[in-house]
Amino acid sequence: MHGYGPTPQQQTTSRPSPATLTTVRVILVTVTVLSCGLLGWVAMLRLAIVTRRPRDWVLLVVVMVLNAALFAFIVGTPDDPDDMSDASVLLMLLWIVALLAGVITYYLYVEIRHYSSLRSLGSPAPYTAPAHPAPLPYQQHPAQQQQQHQQHQQPQPQPNPYTVQTPPPTPTPAPQRLDQVRAELDELSDYLRKENREGEGR
């Protein structure tokens, strides 16, 4: 269980360079071919050590047995090739060709595939920095809080300096209005009385 920070990456196994692998393969294949398959167990031993799989160790033992049997067969043949039968010559040729083709093909295929899988598994994943958590409100400076509060407030409408404000009409006092109405009624009643008197006099 790890704390904060990047997790430690697992240490990848060291692999030879491609040039080194190519050189080793060329040497082992050349030795196998020049020895007519009798030293094919060397390539199989190298493969078993690299892969460390039980199947490759079993095949190493099989190749060593075939090599020993081929060596015993060659030693048991007459020194003069003319004394060998056609069946013996054909059997020896098929034995050598099958041993060469089987050892070289299997060795190159399995070793190349083994190192390709190591290369694909050993490539480290790209490191991504951990995202920092957002600061909590109580961690902010008071000035920052005030600035954010002002930003969230709605702007107040500003008054237009070019508009002319008309003052509201001042209401006339109610007593003055009543006096005026009363005076008009008195004048009207005086006028009606005068008209009545003039009519009676006629």
Tab-separated table of N, CA and C in Angstrom, residues 173-186:
chain	number	residue	atom	x	y	z
A	173	PRO	N	-53.256	72.152	-1.456
A	173	PRO	CA	-53.803	71.826	-0.137
A	173	PRO	C	-55.325	71.703	-0.206
A	174	ALA	N	-55.841	70.796	0.507
A	174	ALA	CA	-57.299	70.546	0.502
A	174	ALA	C	-58.101	71.705	1.086
A	175	PRO	N	-57.685	72.395	2.134
A	175	PRO	CA	-58.507	73.500	2.674
A	175	PRO	C	-58.695	74.626	1.676
A	176	GLN	N	-57.642	75.000	0.920
A	176	GLN	CA	-57.788	76.078	-0.060
A	176	GLN	C	-58.804	75.713	-1.124
A	177	ARG	N	-58.811	74.462	-1.523
A	177	ARG	CA	-59.762	74.024	-2.550
A	177	ARG	C	-61.208	74.111	-2.029
A	178	LEU	N	-61.400	73.752	-0.787
A	178	LEU	CA	-62.749	73.830	-0.212
A	178	LEU	C	-63.227	75.278	-0.098
A	179	ASP	N	-62.328	76.145	0.285
A	179	ASP	CA	-62.720	77.557	0.381
A	179	ASP	C	-63.129	78.118	-0.966
A	180	GLN	N	-62.387	77.731	-2.015
A	180	GLN	CA	-62.718	78.225	-3.352
A	180	GLN	C	-64.091	77.741	-3.798
A	181	VAL	N	-64.389	76.465	-3.532
A	181	VAL	CA	-65.702	75.923	-3.910
A	181	VAL	C	-66.818	76.617	-3.125
A	182	ARG	N	-66.539	76.860	-1.853
A	182	ARG	CA	-67.563	77.520	-1.030
A	182	ARG	C	-67.840	78.946	-1.518
A	183	ALA	N	-66.740	79.628	-1.918
A	183	ALA	CA	-66.950	81.009	-2.398
A	183	ALA	C	-67.747	81.031	-3.690
A	184	GLU	N	-67.458	80.045	-4.580
A	184	GLU	CA	-68.211	79.992	-5.832
A	184	GLU	C	-69.691	79.703	-5.572
A	185	LEU	N	-69.950	78.810	-4.598
A	185	LEU	CA	-71.371	78.528	-4.274
A	185	LEU	C	-72.079	79.761	-3.711
A	186	ASP	N	-71.352	80.521	-2.906
A	186	ASP	CA	-71.979	81.744	-2.354
A	186	ASP	C	-72.298	82.735	-3.467
